[in-house]
Short mmCIF file of C-alpha atoms in Angstrom, two decimals:
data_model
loop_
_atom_site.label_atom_id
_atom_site.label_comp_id
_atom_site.label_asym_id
_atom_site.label_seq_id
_atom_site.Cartn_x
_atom_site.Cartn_y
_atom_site.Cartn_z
CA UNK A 208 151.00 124.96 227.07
CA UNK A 209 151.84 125.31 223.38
CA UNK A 210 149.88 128.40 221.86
CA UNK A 211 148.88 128.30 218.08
CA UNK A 212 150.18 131.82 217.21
CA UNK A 213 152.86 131.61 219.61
CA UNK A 214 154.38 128.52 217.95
CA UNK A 215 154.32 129.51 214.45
CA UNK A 216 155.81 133.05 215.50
CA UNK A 217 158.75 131.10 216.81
CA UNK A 218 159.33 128.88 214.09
CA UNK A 219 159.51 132.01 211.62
CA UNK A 220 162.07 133.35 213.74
CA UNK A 221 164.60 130.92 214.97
CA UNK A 222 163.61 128.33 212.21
CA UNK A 223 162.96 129.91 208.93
CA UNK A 224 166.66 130.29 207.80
CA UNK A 225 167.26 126.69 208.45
CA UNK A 226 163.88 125.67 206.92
CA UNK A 227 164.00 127.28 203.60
CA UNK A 228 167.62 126.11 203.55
CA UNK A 229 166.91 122.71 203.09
CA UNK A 230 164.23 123.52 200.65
CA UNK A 231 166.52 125.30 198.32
CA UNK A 232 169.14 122.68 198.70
CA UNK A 233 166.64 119.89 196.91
CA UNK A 234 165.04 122.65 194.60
CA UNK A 235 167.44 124.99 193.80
CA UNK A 236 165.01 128.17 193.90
CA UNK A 237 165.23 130.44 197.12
CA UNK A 238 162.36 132.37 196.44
CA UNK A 239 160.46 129.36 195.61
CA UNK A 240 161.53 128.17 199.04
CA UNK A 241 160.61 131.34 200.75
CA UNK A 242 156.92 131.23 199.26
CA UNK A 243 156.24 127.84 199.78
CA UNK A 244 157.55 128.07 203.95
CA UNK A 245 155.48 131.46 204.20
CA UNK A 246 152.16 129.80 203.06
CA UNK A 247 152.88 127.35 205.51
CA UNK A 248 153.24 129.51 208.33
CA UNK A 249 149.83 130.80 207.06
CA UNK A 250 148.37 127.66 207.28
CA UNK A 251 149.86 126.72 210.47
CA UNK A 252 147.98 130.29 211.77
CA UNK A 253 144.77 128.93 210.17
CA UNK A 254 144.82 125.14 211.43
CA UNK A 255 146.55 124.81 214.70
CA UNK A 256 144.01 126.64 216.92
CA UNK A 257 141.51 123.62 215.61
CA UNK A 258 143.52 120.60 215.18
CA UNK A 259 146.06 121.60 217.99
CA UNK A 260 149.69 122.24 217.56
CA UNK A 261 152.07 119.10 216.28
CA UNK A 262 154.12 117.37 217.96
CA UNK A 263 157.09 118.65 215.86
CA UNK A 264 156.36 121.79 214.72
CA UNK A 265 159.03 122.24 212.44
CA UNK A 266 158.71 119.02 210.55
CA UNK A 267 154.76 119.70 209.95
CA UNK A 268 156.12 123.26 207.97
CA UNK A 269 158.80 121.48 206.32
CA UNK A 270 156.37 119.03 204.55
CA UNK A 271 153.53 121.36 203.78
CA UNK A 272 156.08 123.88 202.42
CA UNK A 273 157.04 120.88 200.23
CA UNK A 274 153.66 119.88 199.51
CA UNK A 275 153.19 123.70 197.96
CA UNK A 276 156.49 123.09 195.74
CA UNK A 277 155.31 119.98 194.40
CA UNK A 278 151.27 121.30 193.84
CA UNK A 279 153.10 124.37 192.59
CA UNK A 280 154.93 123.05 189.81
CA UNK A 281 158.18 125.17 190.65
CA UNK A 282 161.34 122.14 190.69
CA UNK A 283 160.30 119.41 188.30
CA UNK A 284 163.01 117.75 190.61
CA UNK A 285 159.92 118.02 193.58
CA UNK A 286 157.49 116.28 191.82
CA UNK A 287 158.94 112.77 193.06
CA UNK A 288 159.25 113.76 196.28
CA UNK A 289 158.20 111.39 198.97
CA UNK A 290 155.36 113.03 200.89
CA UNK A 291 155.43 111.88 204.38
CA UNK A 292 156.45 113.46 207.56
CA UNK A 293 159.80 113.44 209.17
CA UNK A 294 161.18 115.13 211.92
CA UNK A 295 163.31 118.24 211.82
CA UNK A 296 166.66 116.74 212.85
CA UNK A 297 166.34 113.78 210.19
CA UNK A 298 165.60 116.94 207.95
CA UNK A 299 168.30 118.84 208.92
CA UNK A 300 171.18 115.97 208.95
CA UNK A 301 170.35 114.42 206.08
CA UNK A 302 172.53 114.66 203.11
CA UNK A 303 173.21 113.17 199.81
CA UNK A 304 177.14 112.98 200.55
CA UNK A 305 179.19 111.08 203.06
CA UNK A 306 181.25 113.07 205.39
CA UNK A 307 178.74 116.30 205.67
CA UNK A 308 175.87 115.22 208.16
CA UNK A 309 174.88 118.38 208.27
CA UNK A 310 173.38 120.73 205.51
CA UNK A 311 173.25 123.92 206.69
CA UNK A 312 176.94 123.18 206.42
CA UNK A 313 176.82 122.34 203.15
CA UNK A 314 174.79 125.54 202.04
CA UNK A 315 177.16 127.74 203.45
CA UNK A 316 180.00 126.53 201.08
CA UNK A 317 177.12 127.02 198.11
CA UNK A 318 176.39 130.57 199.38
CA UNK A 319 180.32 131.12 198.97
CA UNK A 320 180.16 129.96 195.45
CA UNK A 321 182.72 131.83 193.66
CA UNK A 322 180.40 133.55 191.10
CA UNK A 323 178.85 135.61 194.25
CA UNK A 324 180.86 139.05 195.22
CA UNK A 325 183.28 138.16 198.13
CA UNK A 326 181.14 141.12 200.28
CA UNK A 327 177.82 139.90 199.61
CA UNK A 328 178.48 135.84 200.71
CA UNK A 329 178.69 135.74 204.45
CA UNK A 330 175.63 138.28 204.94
CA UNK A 331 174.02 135.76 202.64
CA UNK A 332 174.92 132.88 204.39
CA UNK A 333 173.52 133.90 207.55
CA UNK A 334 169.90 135.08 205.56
CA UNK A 335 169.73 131.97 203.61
CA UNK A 336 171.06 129.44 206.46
CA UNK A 337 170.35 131.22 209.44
CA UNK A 338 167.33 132.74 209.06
CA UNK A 339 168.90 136.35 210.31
CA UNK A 340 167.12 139.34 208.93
CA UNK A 341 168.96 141.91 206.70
CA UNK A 342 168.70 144.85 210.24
CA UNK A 343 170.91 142.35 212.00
CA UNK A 344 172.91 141.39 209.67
CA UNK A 345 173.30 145.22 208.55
CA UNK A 346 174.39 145.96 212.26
CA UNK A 347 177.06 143.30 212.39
CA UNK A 348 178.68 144.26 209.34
CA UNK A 349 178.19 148.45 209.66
CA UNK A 350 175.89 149.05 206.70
CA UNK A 351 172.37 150.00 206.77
CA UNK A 352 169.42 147.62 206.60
CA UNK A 353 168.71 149.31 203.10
CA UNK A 354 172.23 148.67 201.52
CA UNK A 355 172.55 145.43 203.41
CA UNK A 356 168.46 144.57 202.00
CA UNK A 357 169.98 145.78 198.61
CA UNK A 358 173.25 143.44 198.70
CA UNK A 359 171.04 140.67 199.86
CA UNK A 360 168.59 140.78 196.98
CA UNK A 361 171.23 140.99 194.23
CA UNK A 362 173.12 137.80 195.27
CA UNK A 363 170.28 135.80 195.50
CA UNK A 364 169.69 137.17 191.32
CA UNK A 365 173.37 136.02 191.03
CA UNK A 366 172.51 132.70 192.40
CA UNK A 367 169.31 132.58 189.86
CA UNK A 368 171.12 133.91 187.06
CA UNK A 369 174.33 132.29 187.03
CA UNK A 370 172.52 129.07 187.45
CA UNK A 371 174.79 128.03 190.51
CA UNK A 372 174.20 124.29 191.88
CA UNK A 373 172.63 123.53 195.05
CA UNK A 374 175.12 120.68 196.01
CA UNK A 375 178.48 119.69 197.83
CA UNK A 376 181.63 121.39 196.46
CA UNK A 377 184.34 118.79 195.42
CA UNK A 378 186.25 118.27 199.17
CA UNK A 379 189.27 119.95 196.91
CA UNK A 380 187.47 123.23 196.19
CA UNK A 381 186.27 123.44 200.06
CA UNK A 382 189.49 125.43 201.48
CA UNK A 383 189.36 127.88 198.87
CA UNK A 384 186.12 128.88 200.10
CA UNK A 385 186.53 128.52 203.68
CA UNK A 386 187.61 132.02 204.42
CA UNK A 387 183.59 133.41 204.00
CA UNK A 388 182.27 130.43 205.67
CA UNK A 389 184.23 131.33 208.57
CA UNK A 390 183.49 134.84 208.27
CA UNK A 391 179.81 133.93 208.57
CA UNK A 392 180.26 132.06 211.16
CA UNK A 393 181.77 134.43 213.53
CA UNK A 394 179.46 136.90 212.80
CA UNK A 395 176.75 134.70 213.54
CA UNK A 396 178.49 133.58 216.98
CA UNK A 397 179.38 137.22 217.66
CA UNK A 398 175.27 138.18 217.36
CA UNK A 399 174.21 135.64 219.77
CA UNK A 400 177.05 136.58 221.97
CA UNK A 401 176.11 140.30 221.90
CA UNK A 402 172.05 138.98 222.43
CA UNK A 403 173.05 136.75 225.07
CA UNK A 404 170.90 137.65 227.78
CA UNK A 405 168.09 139.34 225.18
CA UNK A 406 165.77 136.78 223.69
CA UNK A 407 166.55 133.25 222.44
CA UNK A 408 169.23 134.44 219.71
CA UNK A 409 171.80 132.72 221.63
CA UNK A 410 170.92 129.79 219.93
CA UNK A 411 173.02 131.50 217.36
CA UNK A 412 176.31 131.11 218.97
CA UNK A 413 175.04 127.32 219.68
CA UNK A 414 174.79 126.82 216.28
CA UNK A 415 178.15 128.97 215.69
CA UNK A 416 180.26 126.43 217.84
CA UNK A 417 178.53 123.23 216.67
CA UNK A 418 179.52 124.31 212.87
CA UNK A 419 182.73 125.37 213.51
CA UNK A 420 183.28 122.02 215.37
CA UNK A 421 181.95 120.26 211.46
CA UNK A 422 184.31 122.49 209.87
CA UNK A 423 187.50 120.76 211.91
CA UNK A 424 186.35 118.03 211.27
CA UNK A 425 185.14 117.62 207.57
CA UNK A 426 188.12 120.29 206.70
CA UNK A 427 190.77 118.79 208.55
CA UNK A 428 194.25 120.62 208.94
CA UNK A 429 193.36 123.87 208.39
CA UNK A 430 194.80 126.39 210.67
CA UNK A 431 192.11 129.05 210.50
CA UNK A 432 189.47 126.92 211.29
CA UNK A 433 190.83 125.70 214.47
CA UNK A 434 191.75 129.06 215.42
CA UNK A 435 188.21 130.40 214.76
CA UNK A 436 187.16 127.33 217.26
CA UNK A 437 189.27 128.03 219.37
CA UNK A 438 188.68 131.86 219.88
CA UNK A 439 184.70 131.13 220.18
CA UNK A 440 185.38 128.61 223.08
CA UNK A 441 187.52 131.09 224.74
CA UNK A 442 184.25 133.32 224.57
CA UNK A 443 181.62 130.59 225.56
CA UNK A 444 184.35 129.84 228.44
CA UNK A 445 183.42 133.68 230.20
CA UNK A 446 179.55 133.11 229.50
CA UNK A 447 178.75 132.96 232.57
CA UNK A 448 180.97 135.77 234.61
CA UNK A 449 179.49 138.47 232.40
CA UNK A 450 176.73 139.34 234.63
CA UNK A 451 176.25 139.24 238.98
CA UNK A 452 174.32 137.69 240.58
CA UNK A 453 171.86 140.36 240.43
CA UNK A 454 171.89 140.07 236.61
CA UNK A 455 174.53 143.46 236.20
CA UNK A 456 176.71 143.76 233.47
CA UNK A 457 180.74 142.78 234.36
CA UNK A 458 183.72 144.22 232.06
CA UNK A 459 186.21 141.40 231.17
CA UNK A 460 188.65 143.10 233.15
CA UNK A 461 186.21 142.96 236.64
CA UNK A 462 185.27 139.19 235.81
CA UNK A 463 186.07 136.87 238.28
CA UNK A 464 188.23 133.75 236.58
CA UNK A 465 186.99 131.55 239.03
CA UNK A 466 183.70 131.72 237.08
CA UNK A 467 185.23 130.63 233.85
CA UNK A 468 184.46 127.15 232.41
CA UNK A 469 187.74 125.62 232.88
CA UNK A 470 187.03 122.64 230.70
CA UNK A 471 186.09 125.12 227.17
CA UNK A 472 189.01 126.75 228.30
CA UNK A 473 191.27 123.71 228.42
CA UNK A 474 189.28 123.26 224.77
CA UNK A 475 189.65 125.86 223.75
CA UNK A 476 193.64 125.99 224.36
CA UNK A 477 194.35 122.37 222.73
CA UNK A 478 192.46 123.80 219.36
CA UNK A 479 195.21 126.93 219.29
CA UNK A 480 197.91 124.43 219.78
CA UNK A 481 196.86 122.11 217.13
CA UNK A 482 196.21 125.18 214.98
CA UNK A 483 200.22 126.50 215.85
CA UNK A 484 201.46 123.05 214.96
CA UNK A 485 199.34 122.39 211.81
CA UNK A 486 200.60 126.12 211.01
CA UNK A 487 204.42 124.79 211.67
CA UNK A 488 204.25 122.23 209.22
CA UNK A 489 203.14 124.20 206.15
CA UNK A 490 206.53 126.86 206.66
CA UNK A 491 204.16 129.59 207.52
CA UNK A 492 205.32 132.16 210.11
CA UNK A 493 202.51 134.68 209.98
CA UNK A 494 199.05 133.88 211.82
CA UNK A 495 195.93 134.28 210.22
CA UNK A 496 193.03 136.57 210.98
CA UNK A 497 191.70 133.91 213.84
CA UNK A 498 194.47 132.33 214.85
CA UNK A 499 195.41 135.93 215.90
CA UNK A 500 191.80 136.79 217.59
CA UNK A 501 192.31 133.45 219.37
CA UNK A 502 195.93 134.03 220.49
CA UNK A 503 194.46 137.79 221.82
CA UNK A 504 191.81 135.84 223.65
CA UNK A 505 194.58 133.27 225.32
CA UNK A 506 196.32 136.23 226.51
CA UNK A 507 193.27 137.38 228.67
CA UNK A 508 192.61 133.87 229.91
CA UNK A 509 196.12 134.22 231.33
CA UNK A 510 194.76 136.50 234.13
CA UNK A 511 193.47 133.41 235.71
CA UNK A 512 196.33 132.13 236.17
CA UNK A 513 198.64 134.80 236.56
CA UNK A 514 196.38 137.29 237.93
CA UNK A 515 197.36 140.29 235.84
CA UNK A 516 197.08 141.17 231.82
CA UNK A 517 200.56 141.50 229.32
CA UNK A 518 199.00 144.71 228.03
CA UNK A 519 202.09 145.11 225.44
CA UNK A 520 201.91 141.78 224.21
CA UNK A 521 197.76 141.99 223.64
CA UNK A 522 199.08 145.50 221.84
CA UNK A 523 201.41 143.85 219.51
CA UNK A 524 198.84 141.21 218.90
CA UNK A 525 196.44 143.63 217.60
CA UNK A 526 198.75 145.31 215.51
CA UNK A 527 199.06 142.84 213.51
CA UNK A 528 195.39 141.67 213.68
CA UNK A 529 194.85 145.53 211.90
CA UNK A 530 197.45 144.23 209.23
CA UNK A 531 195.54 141.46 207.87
CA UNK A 532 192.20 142.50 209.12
CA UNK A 533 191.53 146.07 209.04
CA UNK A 534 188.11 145.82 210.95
CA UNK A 535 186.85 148.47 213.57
CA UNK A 536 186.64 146.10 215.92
CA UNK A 537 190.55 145.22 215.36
CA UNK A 538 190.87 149.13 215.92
CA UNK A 539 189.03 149.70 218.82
CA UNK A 540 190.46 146.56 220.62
CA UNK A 541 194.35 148.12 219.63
CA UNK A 542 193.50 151.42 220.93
CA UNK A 543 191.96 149.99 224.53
CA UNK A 544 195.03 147.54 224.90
CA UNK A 545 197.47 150.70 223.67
CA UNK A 546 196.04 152.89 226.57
CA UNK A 547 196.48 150.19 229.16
CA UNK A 548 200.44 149.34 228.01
CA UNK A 549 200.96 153.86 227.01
CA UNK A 550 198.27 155.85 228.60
CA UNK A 551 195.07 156.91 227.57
CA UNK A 552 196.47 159.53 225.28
CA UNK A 553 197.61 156.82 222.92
CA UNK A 554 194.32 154.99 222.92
CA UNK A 555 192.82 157.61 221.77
CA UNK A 556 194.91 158.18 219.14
CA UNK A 557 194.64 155.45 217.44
CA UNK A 558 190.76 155.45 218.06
CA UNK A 559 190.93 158.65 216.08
CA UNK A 560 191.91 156.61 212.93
CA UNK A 561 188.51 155.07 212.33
CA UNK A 562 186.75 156.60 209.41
CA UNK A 563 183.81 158.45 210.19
CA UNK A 564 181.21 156.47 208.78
CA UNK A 565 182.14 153.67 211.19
CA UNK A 566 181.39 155.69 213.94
CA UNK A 567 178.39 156.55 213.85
CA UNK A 568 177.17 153.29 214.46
CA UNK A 569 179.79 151.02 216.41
CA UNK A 570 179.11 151.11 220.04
CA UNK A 571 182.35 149.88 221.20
CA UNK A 572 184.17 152.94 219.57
CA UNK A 573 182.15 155.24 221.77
CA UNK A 574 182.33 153.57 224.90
CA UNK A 575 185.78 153.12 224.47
CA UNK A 576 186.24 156.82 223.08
CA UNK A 577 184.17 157.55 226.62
CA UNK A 578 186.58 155.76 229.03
CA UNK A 579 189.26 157.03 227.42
CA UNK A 580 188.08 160.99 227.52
CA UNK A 581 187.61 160.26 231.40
CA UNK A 582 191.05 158.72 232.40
CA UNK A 583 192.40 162.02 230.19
CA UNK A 584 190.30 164.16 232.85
CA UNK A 585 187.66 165.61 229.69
CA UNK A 586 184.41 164.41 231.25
CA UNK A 587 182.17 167.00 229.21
CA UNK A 588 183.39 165.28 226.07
CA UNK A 589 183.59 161.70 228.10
CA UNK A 590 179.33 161.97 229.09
CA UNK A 591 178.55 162.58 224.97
CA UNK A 592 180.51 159.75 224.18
CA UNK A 593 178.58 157.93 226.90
CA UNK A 594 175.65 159.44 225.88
CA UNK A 595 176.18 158.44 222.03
CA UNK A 596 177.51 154.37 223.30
CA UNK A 597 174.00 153.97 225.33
CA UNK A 598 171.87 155.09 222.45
CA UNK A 599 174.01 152.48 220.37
CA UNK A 600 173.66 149.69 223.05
CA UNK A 601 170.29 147.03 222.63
CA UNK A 602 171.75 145.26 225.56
CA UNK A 603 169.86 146.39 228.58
CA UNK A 604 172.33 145.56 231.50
CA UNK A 605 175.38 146.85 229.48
CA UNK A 606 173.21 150.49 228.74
CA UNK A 607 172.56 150.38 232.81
CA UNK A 608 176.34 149.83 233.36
CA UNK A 609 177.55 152.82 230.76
CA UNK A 610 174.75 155.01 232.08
CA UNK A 611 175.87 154.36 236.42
CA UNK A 612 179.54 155.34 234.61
CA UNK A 613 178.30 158.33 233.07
CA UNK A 614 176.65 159.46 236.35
CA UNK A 615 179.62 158.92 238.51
CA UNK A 616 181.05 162.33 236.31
#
């Protein structure tokens, strides 16, 4: 049974991104937006234990959010507004375009307008169309929630300043702004794939794959965005061998490939192809960012078939991923694949290159830093890496796992 309180509570979490998205997109005014939804959560708390909770939840916000706009005065736009309920998906797949069924879509090419500092539009993307608060979205790019809370704030100003449109980019501008929308994207797959077996953010990575799957389509021929689709699929493909039966944590390397989804694999496979070829016909030679992550990812699907990992190839691969993509996790993932194809010594040599403030807060540098130290026979050092990777870890079963591998020292 549907509980008043417990109803609103998760509409303001998994919902409120997506909700004061398609406010903004008809008003223009994110704060307005946020205002209007929040007063209608507070009404919600006030009227459901009475009248009982509605049938669609969602849709009852959406319209007395919209309700306060209009009474409100803030979008003379509003004012015509028809006032009747709908239901969230109408909502959310309406648009005033052909060929972009899908809004949230749409916002996420506004929120990479090209008046807004290239660091400050995917974080915003997944605040303003997600619904993701500024801790998470602070932890996913290595910045505290301050700075990130800080960044956040002064685009939306930009936005409000600059007087930037809520609507549809010409279809010739898109590509040109693709690059954050996929970056956002990722980062919001990559959250619900790190929360997988937490709470219900893995509706994240559901909504990851079913955008990336509009951007192939409504973008067509664009190598990138196949690749990113490709390289989440690879992902979604190991789901379900990450944990036992008993619910443990399993390393990539200890999954069994039986346990893969063969059909996202096959998926995910065709989209690198068709990514390659599309890639062949422009004269390009050099992969992009996720056509690389995605052509890392094949080579580790290869075990299933072959039984066994090309630990020199997956090194090369990274290198260049570092060239065009500098990122920690590019780092860390060169310097575990180097100490499987060199040793351990030059793993951690290369883990020694990431800058200091990035390691204070990654968790995959110190567990790999930690498995490292123990292969090179330094367990003192190895159990305060460990020590330092479970502090870092929010995933329960993965803290259990480091902590049984710290013990066995």
């Amino acid at each position: 049974m549907k509980t008043a309180a417990g109803t609103a509570e998760r509409a303001a979490r998994v919902a409120f991104g997506r909700l004061v998205g398609s406010l903004a997109a008809r008003g223009g005014d994110w704060a307005a937006a946020e205002d209007a939804l929040g007063d209608a959560l507070v009404r919600a708390l006030e009227r459901w234990p009475s009248d009982g909770v509605p049938e669609r939840p969602e849709a009852w916000l959406l319209t007395v959010a919209r309700r306060r706009l209009i009474d409100g005065g803030r979008r003379r736009n509003l004012a015509s507004a028809r006032e009747k309920d709908i239901t969230l998906l109408e909502e959310l797949r309406r648009h005033p375009r052909e060929g972009a069924p899908d809004p949230r879509l749409s916002l996420l090419f506004v929120c990479a307008h090209p008046a807004i500092e290239p660091r400050h539009r995917a974080p915003l993307m997944l605040q303003l169309v997600l619904g993701l608060e500024a801790r998470r979205i602070g932890g996913a790019f290595l910045v505290k929630p301050n700075t990130m809370g800080h960044r956040l704030v002064r685009a939306k100003a930009k936005i409000r300043e600059a007087r930037i449109p809520f609507e549809i980019p010409d279809v010739a501008e898109w590509p040109s702004r693709l690059e954050s929308v996929l970056d956002a994207i990722y980062t919001a797959y990559s959250l619900g794939w790190d929360a997988a077996f937490g709470d219900d953010r893995p509706r994240l990575s559901g909504e990851a794959l079913w955008l990336g799957r509009l951007i192939v389509e409504l973008v067509p021929n664009q190598p990138e965005a196949m690749g990113l689709l490709a390289l989440m699929l690879y992902c979604e493909a190991r789901r379900e061998a990450r944990r036992d039966t008993a619910g443990a944590f399993v390393p990539l390397d200890d999954q069994d490939p039986t346990l893969w989804c063969g059909a996202q694999m096959r998926e995910a496979e065709s989209w690198a192809r068709a990514a390659g070829q599309q890639l062949a016909k422009t004269g390009v030679t050099a992969l992009g960012r996720y056509q690389l992550e995605a052509a890392i990812q094949a080579l580790h699907a290869e075990r299933g078939r072959k039984g066994g990992t090309d630990w020199e190839s997956l090194t090369r691969l990274y290198a260049g991923l570092r060239t065009i993509s500098p990122t920690a996790g590019a780092l860390v993932g060169h310097a575990v694949a180097s100490a499987r194809a060199s040793g351990p010594k030059a793993g951690l040599t290369l883990l020694d290159q990431l800058s200091e403030p990035h390691r204070r807060t990654y968790q995959p540098y110190w567990a790999a830093r930690a498995q490292l130290l123990v292969d090179l026979g330094r367990p003192q050092e190895a159990r305060s890496a460990y020590d330092r990777a479970i502090g870092l870890t929010e995933d329960a079963a993965v803290r259990r796992f480091l902590a049984e591998r710290r013990e066995r020292l």
